[in-house]
Tab-separated table of C-alpha atoms in Angstrom:
chain	number	residue	atom	x	y	z
A	1	PRO	CA	-103.847	-89.633	40.066
A	2	HIS	CA	-104.956	-89.246	36.291
A	3	ALA	CA	-102.804	-85.647	35.698
A	4	GLY	CA	-99.435	-88.119	36.087
A	5	PRO	CA	-99.988	-89.682	32.493
A	6	VAL	CA	-101.681	-86.521	30.680
A	7	GLU	CA	-98.712	-84.304	31.888
A	8	SER	CA	-96.462	-87.282	30.778
A	9	LYS	CA	-98.266	-87.310	27.662
A	10	ASN	CA	-97.322	-83.301	26.989
A	11	LYS	CA	-94.214	-83.435	27.976
A	12	ALA	CA	-94.194	-86.074	25.290
A	13	ALA	CA	-95.561	-84.024	22.896
A	14	MET	CA	-93.291	-80.743	24.139
A	15	SER	CA	-90.141	-83.473	23.146
A	16	GLU	CA	-91.804	-84.203	19.744
A	17	LEU	CA	-92.435	-79.798	18.813
A	18	VAL	CA	-88.657	-79.334	20.317
A	19	PRO	CA	-86.599	-80.724	17.651
A	20	GLU	CA	-88.575	-79.078	14.808
A	21	LEU	CA	-88.515	-75.830	15.892
A	22	ARG	CA	-84.236	-75.924	16.105
A	23	GLN	CA	-83.268	-75.576	12.325
A	24	LYS	CA	-82.440	-78.468	10.301
A	25	PRO	CA	-79.153	-78.906	8.719
A	26	VAL	CA	-78.428	-78.689	5.401
A	27	VAL	CA	-78.118	-81.696	3.205
A	28	PRO	CA	-76.489	-81.470	0.136
A	29	MET	CA	-78.842	-81.933	-2.769
A	30	LYS	CA	-78.575	-85.454	-4.752
A	31	PRO	CA	-76.391	-85.465	-7.778
A	32	MET	CA	-79.007	-84.579	-10.545
A	33	GLY	CA	-78.537	-84.924	-14.212
A	34	ILE	CA	-77.764	-81.428	-15.204
A	35	ASN	CA	-79.517	-80.431	-18.914
A	36	ALA	CA	-76.731	-78.725	-20.276
A	37	SER	CA	-78.357	-76.356	-22.383
A	38	LEU	CA	-79.884	-75.251	-19.196
A	39	LEU	CA	-76.034	-74.244	-17.549
A	40	GLY	CA	-74.063	-73.457	-20.401
A	41	TYR	CA	-70.580	-74.936	-21.209
A	42	ILE	CA	-68.495	-75.446	-17.927
A	43	GLY	CA	-65.183	-77.047	-19.318
A	44	ILE	CA	-64.229	-79.817	-17.361
A	45	ASP	CA	-63.248	-81.499	-20.165
A	46	THR	CA	-60.356	-79.067	-20.088
A	47	ILE	CA	-58.810	-80.767	-17.039
A	48	ILE	CA	-57.046	-83.357	-19.517
A	49	GLU	CA	-55.442	-80.386	-21.311
A	50	GLN	CA	-53.783	-78.447	-17.531
A	51	MET	CA	-52.567	-82.258	-17.241
A	52	ARG	CA	-50.789	-82.439	-20.842
A	53	LYS	CA	-49.346	-79.198	-20.833
A	54	LYS	CA	-48.020	-79.259	-16.655
A	55	THR	CA	-46.463	-83.124	-18.164
A	56	MET	CA	-45.346	-81.624	-21.199
A	57	LYS	CA	-43.523	-79.291	-19.629
A	58	THR	CA	-41.257	-81.744	-17.244
A	59	GLY	CA	-40.978	-84.105	-19.349
A	60	PHE	CA	-40.829	-87.568	-18.629
A	61	ASP	CA	-38.005	-90.123	-17.461
A	62	PHE	CA	-38.127	-94.192	-18.921
A	63	ASN	CA	-35.302	-96.000	-18.409
A	64	ILE	CA	-34.976	-99.070	-19.902
A	65	MET	CA	-32.698	-102.320	-19.800
A	66	VAL	CA	-31.537	-105.016	-21.849
A	67	VAL	CA	-29.846	-108.618	-20.632
A	68	GLY	CA	-28.846	-110.958	-22.461
A	69	GLN	CA	-25.930	-112.930	-24.057
A	70	SER	CA	-23.870	-110.830	-26.525
A	71	GLY	CA	-24.381	-111.649	-29.873
A	72	LEU	CA	-28.789	-111.230	-29.632
A	73	GLY	CA	-28.884	-108.331	-30.913
A	74	LYS	CA	-29.740	-105.842	-28.234
A	75	SER	CA	-27.961	-102.855	-28.614
A	76	THR	CA	-29.983	-103.024	-32.426
A	77	LEU	CA	-32.987	-104.107	-31.114
A	78	VAL	CA	-33.558	-101.033	-28.197
A	79	ASN	CA	-31.761	-98.766	-31.696
A	80	THR	CA	-34.643	-99.794	-33.820
A	81	LEU	CA	-37.418	-99.397	-30.465
A	82	PHE	CA	-36.904	-96.054	-30.916
A	83	LYS	CA	-35.838	-95.360	-34.042
A	84	SER	CA	-32.462	-93.394	-33.266
A	85	GLN	CA	-29.269	-94.822	-31.793
A	86	VAL	CA	-29.536	-94.987	-28.221
A	87	SER	CA	-27.495	-98.173	-27.990
A	88	ARG	CA	-24.079	-97.849	-26.666
A	89	LYS	CA	-22.777	-98.712	-30.739
A	90	SER	CA	-23.723	-95.310	-30.726
A	91	SER	CA	-21.165	-94.474	-28.160
A	92	GLY	CA	-17.782	-95.511	-28.943
A	93	TRP	CA	-18.023	-99.098	-28.260
A	94	ASN	CA	-16.012	-101.434	-30.793
A	95	ARG	CA	-16.077	-104.926	-31.918
A	96	GLU	CA	-11.865	-104.769	-30.498
A	97	GLU	CA	-13.168	-104.571	-27.165
A	98	LYS	CA	-12.751	-107.799	-25.108
A	99	ILE	CA	-15.537	-109.901	-23.665
A	100	PRO	CA	-16.085	-108.454	-20.420
A	101	LYS	CA	-14.628	-110.759	-16.583
A	102	THR	CA	-17.868	-110.184	-14.951
A	103	VAL	CA	-21.197	-108.310	-16.089
A	104	GLU	CA	-20.682	-104.806	-16.393
A	105	ILE	CA	-23.200	-102.086	-16.141
A	106	LYS	CA	-23.716	-99.545	-18.604
A	107	ALA	CA	-26.506	-96.401	-18.817
A	108	ILE	CA	-26.163	-93.840	-21.151
A	109	GLY	CA	-28.955	-91.628	-21.708
A	110	HIS	CA	-30.896	-89.130	-24.463
A	111	VAL	CA	-33.635	-87.068	-24.799
A	112	ILE	CA	-35.821	-87.765	-27.900
A	113	GLU	CA	-38.654	-85.744	-28.574
A	114	GLU	CA	-41.218	-86.211	-31.288
A	115	GLY	CA	-44.204	-84.316	-31.527
A	116	GLY	CA	-43.049	-81.838	-28.930
A	117	VAL	CA	-43.166	-84.529	-26.380
A	118	LYS	CA	-39.788	-84.871	-24.408
A	119	MET	CA	-38.320	-88.057	-23.189
A	120	LYS	CA	-35.213	-88.925	-21.065
A	121	LEU	CA	-34.714	-91.923	-22.330
A	122	THR	CA	-31.736	-93.734	-20.083
A	123	VAL	CA	-30.607	-97.356	-21.555
A	124	ILE	CA	-29.109	-99.679	-19.388
A	125	ASP	CA	-26.609	-101.959	-21.125
A	126	THR	CA	-25.045	-105.374	-19.141
A	127	PRO	CA	-22.122	-106.753	-21.507
A	128	GLY	CA	-20.585	-109.710	-20.018
A	129	PHE	CA	-24.183	-111.314	-18.755
A	130	GLY	CA	-24.130	-115.156	-19.499
A	131	ASP	CA	-21.069	-114.678	-21.803
A	132	GLN	CA	-18.431	-116.975	-19.642
A	133	ILE	CA	-18.233	-120.712	-19.160
A	134	ASN	CA	-19.111	-120.315	-15.249
A	135	ASN	CA	-22.275	-117.938	-14.846
A	136	GLU	CA	-23.109	-118.490	-11.436
A	137	ASN	CA	-24.536	-115.599	-9.767
A	138	CYS	CA	-23.948	-113.571	-12.552
A	139	TRP	CA	-27.263	-111.827	-11.890
A	140	GLU	CA	-26.452	-110.579	-8.773
A	141	PRO	CA	-24.468	-107.333	-10.029
A	142	ILE	CA	-27.530	-106.474	-11.669
A	143	GLU	CA	-29.618	-107.026	-9.211
A	144	LYS	CA	-27.460	-104.851	-6.487
A	145	TYR	CA	-27.669	-102.319	-9.484
A	146	ILE	CA	-31.413	-102.028	-9.250
A	147	ASN	CA	-31.375	-101.760	-5.899
A	148	GLU	CA	-29.018	-99.272	-5.936
A	149	GLN	CA	-31.541	-97.181	-7.842
A	150	TYR	CA	-34.609	-97.795	-5.535
A	151	GLU	CA	-31.734	-96.446	-2.355
A	152	LYS	CA	-31.044	-93.430	-4.265
A	153	PHE	CA	-34.667	-92.618	-5.269
A	154	LEU	CA	-35.676	-93.809	-1.218
A	155	LYS	CA	-32.692	-91.162	0.091
A	156	GLU	CA	-33.572	-88.361	-1.698
A	157	GLU	CA	-37.126	-88.956	-0.578
A	158	VAL	CA	-36.582	-89.047	3.144
A	159	ASN	CA	-34.635	-85.160	3.248
A	160	ILE	CA	-35.975	-82.869	5.356
A	161	ALA	CA	-35.543	-80.846	2.130
A	162	ARG	CA	-36.639	-83.209	-0.835
A	163	LYS	CA	-36.464	-81.970	-4.418
A	164	LYS	CA	-39.728	-81.083	-5.800
A	165	ARG	CA	-39.087	-83.986	-8.580
A	166	ILE	CA	-36.578	-86.714	-7.527
A	167	PRO	CA	-34.284	-87.252	-10.635
A	168	ASP	CA	-35.417	-90.949	-11.241
A	169	THR	CA	-33.335	-93.573	-12.189
A	170	ARG	CA	-34.562	-96.735	-10.807
A	171	VAL	CA	-35.353	-99.258	-14.175
A	172	HIS	CA	-39.008	-98.790	-15.150
A	173	CYS	CA	-38.387	-102.375	-18.047
A	174	CYS	CA	-35.789	-104.565	-18.378
A	175	LEU	CA	-36.472	-106.542	-21.655
A	176	TYR	CA	-34.702	-110.567	-21.025
A	177	PHE	CA	-33.265	-111.627	-24.170
A	178	ILE	CA	-33.532	-115.478	-24.923
A	179	SER	CA	-31.335	-117.023	-27.043
A	180	PRO	CA	-34.116	-118.437	-30.511
A	181	THR	CA	-32.652	-122.306	-29.569
A	182	GLY	CA	-36.005	-123.751	-30.295
A	183	HIS	CA	-35.338	-126.228	-27.017
A	184	SER	CA	-36.380	-124.777	-23.920
A	185	LEU	CA	-34.919	-121.972	-21.325
A	186	ARG	CA	-31.771	-122.816	-19.834
A	187	PRO	CA	-31.075	-122.553	-16.269
A	188	LEU	CA	-29.332	-119.223	-16.828
A	189	ASP	CA	-32.903	-118.022	-17.767
A	190	LEU	CA	-34.492	-119.494	-14.988
A	191	GLU	CA	-32.328	-118.089	-12.510
A	192	PHE	CA	-31.819	-115.057	-13.797
A	193	MET	CA	-36.073	-114.454	-14.103
A	194	LYS	CA	-36.751	-116.400	-10.354
A	195	HIS	CA	-34.913	-113.825	-8.953
A	196	LEU	CA	-35.464	-110.261	-10.341
A	197	SER	CA	-38.754	-110.808	-11.064
A	198	LYS	CA	-39.315	-109.910	-7.467
A	199	VAL	CA	-37.487	-106.242	-8.037
A	200	VAL	CA	-38.241	-105.159	-11.594
A	201	ASN	CA	-40.380	-105.472	-15.118
A	202	ILE	CA	-39.326	-108.316	-16.876
A	203	ILE	CA	-40.254	-108.824	-20.223
A	204	PRO	CA	-39.138	-111.760	-22.035
A	205	VAL	CA	-37.923	-111.489	-25.552
A	206	ILE	CA	-37.199	-114.191	-28.223
A	207	ALA	CA	-33.957	-112.623	-30.033
A	208	LYS	CA	-32.602	-113.027	-34.026
A	209	ALA	CA	-36.382	-115.308	-34.495
A	210	ASP	CA	-35.867	-115.481	-37.783
A	211	THR	CA	-33.215	-118.018	-37.303
A	212	MET	CA	-36.615	-120.490	-37.115
A	213	THR	CA	-38.867	-121.791	-38.903
A	214	LEU	CA	-42.622	-120.463	-38.286
A	215	GLU	CA	-43.900	-124.028	-36.583
A	216	GLU	CA	-40.645	-123.791	-34.594
A	217	LYS	CA	-41.524	-120.262	-33.206
A	218	THR	CA	-45.229	-120.792	-31.895
A	219	GLU	CA	-44.062	-124.203	-30.444
A	220	PHE	CA	-40.609	-122.051	-28.671
A	221	LYS	CA	-42.965	-119.605	-27.361
A	222	GLN	CA	-45.530	-121.826	-26.105
A	223	ARG	CA	-42.323	-124.021	-24.221
A	224	VAL	CA	-41.206	-121.065	-22.968
A	225	ARG	CA	-44.868	-119.768	-21.371
A	226	LYS	CA	-45.031	-123.108	-20.235
A	227	GLU	CA	-41.828	-123.285	-18.288
A	228	LEU	CA	-41.924	-120.054	-17.140
A	229	GLU	CA	-45.354	-120.538	-16.072
A	230	VAL	CA	-44.339	-123.745	-14.298
A	231	ASN	CA	-41.175	-121.969	-12.362
A	232	GLY	CA	-43.606	-119.904	-10.879
A	233	ILE	CA	-42.020	-117.181	-12.653
A	234	GLU	CA	-44.239	-113.618	-13.251
A	235	PHE	CA	-43.344	-111.323	-15.999
A	236	TYR	CA	-44.883	-107.937	-16.667
A	237	PRO	CA	-47.911	-107.503	-16.890
A	238	GLN	CA	-48.171	-109.027	-13.857
A	239	LYS	CA	-51.435	-111.036	-13.439
A	240	GLU	CA	-52.237	-109.720	-9.824
A	241	PHE	CA	-52.002	-106.238	-10.687
A	242	ASP	CA	-54.131	-105.714	-13.475
A	243	GLU	CA	-56.727	-103.105	-12.228
A	244	ASP	CA	-59.832	-103.935	-14.098
A	245	LEU	CA	-61.876	-106.263	-16.178
A	246	GLU	CA	-61.049	-104.658	-19.315
A	247	ASP	CA	-56.989	-104.195	-18.159
A	248	LYS	CA	-57.338	-108.053	-17.414
A	249	THR	CA	-58.660	-108.814	-21.012
A	250	GLU	CA	-56.355	-106.768	-22.441
A	251	ASN	CA	-53.577	-108.342	-20.550
A	252	ASP	CA	-54.164	-111.589	-20.542
A	253	LYS	CA	-54.485	-111.878	-24.503
A	254	ILE	CA	-50.601	-110.368	-24.278
A	255	ARG	CA	-49.471	-112.829	-21.554
A	256	GLN	CA	-50.942	-116.455	-23.582
A	257	GLU	CA	-50.092	-115.297	-26.965
A	258	SER	CA	-47.616	-112.675	-27.467
A	259	MET	CA	-45.602	-113.233	-24.456
A	260	PRO	CA	-42.357	-113.811	-25.320
A	261	PHE	CA	-42.409	-111.396	-27.892
A	262	ALA	CA	-40.500	-113.214	-30.919
A	263	VAL	CA	-38.205	-110.566	-32.408
A	264	VAL	CA	-35.661	-109.048	-34.641
A	265	GLY	CA	-34.240	-106.308	-35.112
A	266	SER	CA	-32.504	-104.276	-37.899
A	267	ASP	CA	-31.551	-100.198	-38.071
A	268	LYS	CA	-30.689	-100.527	-41.354
A	269	GLU	CA	-33.408	-99.418	-44.575
A	270	TYR	CA	-34.337	-101.001	-47.420
A	271	GLN	CA	-37.072	-100.233	-50.234
A	272	VAL	CA	-39.408	-102.858	-50.541
A	273	ASN	CA	-42.352	-102.203	-53.561
A	274	GLY	CA	-41.409	-98.469	-53.361
A	275	LYS	CA	-41.635	-98.016	-49.678
A	276	ARG	CA	-38.455	-97.212	-47.414
A	277	VAL	CA	-38.873	-100.360	-44.129
A	278	LEU	CA	-36.489	-101.408	-41.642
A	279	GLY	CA	-35.232	-104.828	-42.168
A	280	ARG	CA	-32.620	-107.263	-42.556
A	281	LYS	CA	-31.673	-108.577	-45.606
A	282	THR	CA	-30.913	-112.219	-46.513
A	283	PRO	CA	-30.425	-114.225	-49.902
A	284	TRP	CA	-34.318	-115.223	-50.040
A	285	GLY	CA	-35.399	-111.733	-49.813
A	286	ILE	CA	-35.741	-108.904	-47.087
A	287	ILE	CA	-37.109	-109.574	-42.779
A	288	GLU	CA	-39.098	-106.408	-42.827
A	289	VAL	CA	-39.331	-105.268	-39.147
A	290	GLU	CA	-42.114	-103.900	-38.886
A	291	ASN	CA	-44.517	-106.370	-40.967
A	292	LEU	CA	-46.811	-108.431	-38.317
A	293	ASN	CA	-46.126	-111.201	-40.981
A	294	HIS	CA	-42.332	-111.500	-40.551
A	295	CYS	CA	-41.949	-110.460	-36.761
A	296	GLU	CA	-43.878	-109.562	-33.429
A	297	PHE	CA	-41.234	-106.664	-33.604
A	298	ALA	CA	-44.239	-104.460	-33.930
A	299	LEU	CA	-46.141	-105.919	-31.217
A	300	LEU	CA	-42.905	-105.333	-28.767
A	301	ARG	CA	-42.830	-101.395	-29.883
A	302	ASP	CA	-46.472	-100.782	-29.165
A	303	PHE	CA	-46.945	-102.715	-25.954
A	304	VAL	CA	-43.308	-101.379	-24.454
A	305	ILE	CA	-44.007	-97.607	-25.894
A	306	ARG	CA	-47.506	-97.105	-26.954
A	307	THR	CA	-50.483	-98.500	-24.804
A	308	HIS	CA	-48.162	-99.898	-21.378
A	309	LEU	CA	-44.704	-97.300	-20.874
A	310	GLN	CA	-47.210	-95.021	-18.275
A	311	ASP	CA	-47.994	-98.305	-17.161
A	312	LEU	CA	-44.634	-100.018	-16.079
A	313	LYS	CA	-43.300	-96.614	-14.474
A	314	GLU	CA	-46.653	-96.806	-12.592
A	315	VAL	CA	-45.705	-100.785	-11.557
A	316	THR	CA	-42.030	-99.813	-10.605
A	317	HIS	CA	-42.683	-97.315	-8.395
A	318	ASN	CA	-46.029	-98.587	-6.760
A	319	ILE	CA	-45.165	-101.951	-6.667
A	320	HIS	CA	-41.455	-102.756	-6.442
A	321	TYR	CA	-40.019	-99.266	-5.084
A	322	GLU	CA	-42.567	-99.365	-2.534
A	323	THR	CA	-41.791	-103.017	-1.757
A	324	TYR	CA	-37.982	-102.112	-1.355
A	325	ARG	CA	-39.157	-99.498	0.264
A	326	ALA	CA	-40.963	-100.674	2.871
A	327	LYS	CA	-38.741	-103.479	3.717
A	328	ARG	CA	-35.783	-100.900	3.748
A	329	LEU	CA	-37.077	-98.720	6.077
A	330	ASN	CA	-38.931	-101.908	8.609
A	331	GLY	CA	-35.366	-102.877	8.674
A	332	SER	CA	-33.302	-99.467	9.921
A	333	GLY	CA	-36.308	-99.022	11.736
A	334	GLY	CA	-36.775	-95.472	9.858
A	335	LEU	CA	-33.701	-94.139	7.751
A	336	PRO	CA	-32.652	-91.399	9.234
A	337	PRO	CA	-33.257	-88.328	7.365
A	338	LYS	CA	-30.315	-86.012	6.452
A	339	THR	CA	-31.016	-82.790	7.300
A	340	VAL	CA	-28.955	-79.119	6.445
A	341	GLU	CA	-27.515	-79.074	9.505
A	342	THR	CA	-25.949	-82.276	9.177
A	343	GLU	CA	-24.736	-81.537	5.838
A	344	GLU	CA	-22.526	-78.981	7.505
A	345	ASN	CA	-21.642	-80.398	10.527
A	346	HIS	CA	-19.766	-82.976	7.513
A	347	GLU	CA	-18.522	-80.113	5.599
A	348	SER	CA	-16.940	-78.356	8.493
A	349	ASN	CA	-15.435	-81.613	9.848
């Protein structure tokens, strides 16, 4: 009668031993701080250089749109931003041209090179915006243009034999020019930004800021910020897309202090204290465009080009374009991809 429990004990002991006979799976070691002097130099830090070389070969696309009434210095400002004649003034536009009856959209492409870095810059101008007596729905052609560029990109993307590098014509940034009235935003401004802040990165800019005194400028900026907030208009950099605390801190400062940038543009150079500066000549002196005491142009340029250009492109691709893409593919049950056969059939027909 006692043999039963003993046997079961032995069995239990055996079963405990069995796993010991099997080879244990190799458990990867926890990463430890490697003593650099022990191993010598590996070269992980060259990854950044490899990425740099690759992107240098392909170059960059950047598409910037300027929107606002005529006479606010849109062309001049963009020329000042990129320090070259990149706007429509340089492409044979003359003063005799009549104001367009509806909003026209003109895209002008340029290649700018600096320090071996090539950028294919496209400036999208919107002459005729806000210039009529009745400006109802004058933002529609602009929204249509922005969505057409998303559509073009999407069609290329869903092709079976798609290009390795799809030409990017999507609008990465829209500079919206606010008239320096010193009062409040016009219904047109609010209407435009309400409709388009969902589809493109809008950066509000107070144009010709030299027409206001410093007090007026500060007050107007605060008023514009308040009105945008009350109307629920999200301009770039949007709060919801801040990736980490560092981004949030940096962007909060821009949102609460700098936006909207009160700027003055000029492509004329003057001599000031033996130095050549970009500026505007007035009877009482020269307004230096790049001097932060005179205007916020340098802040805008640093923001658009030196710190946030890549982010503008990423938000366009990952947020605005993705939103368009999801809506489009849900609506049509997936776009039918263009195949080589169907194209050949078309040709033969």
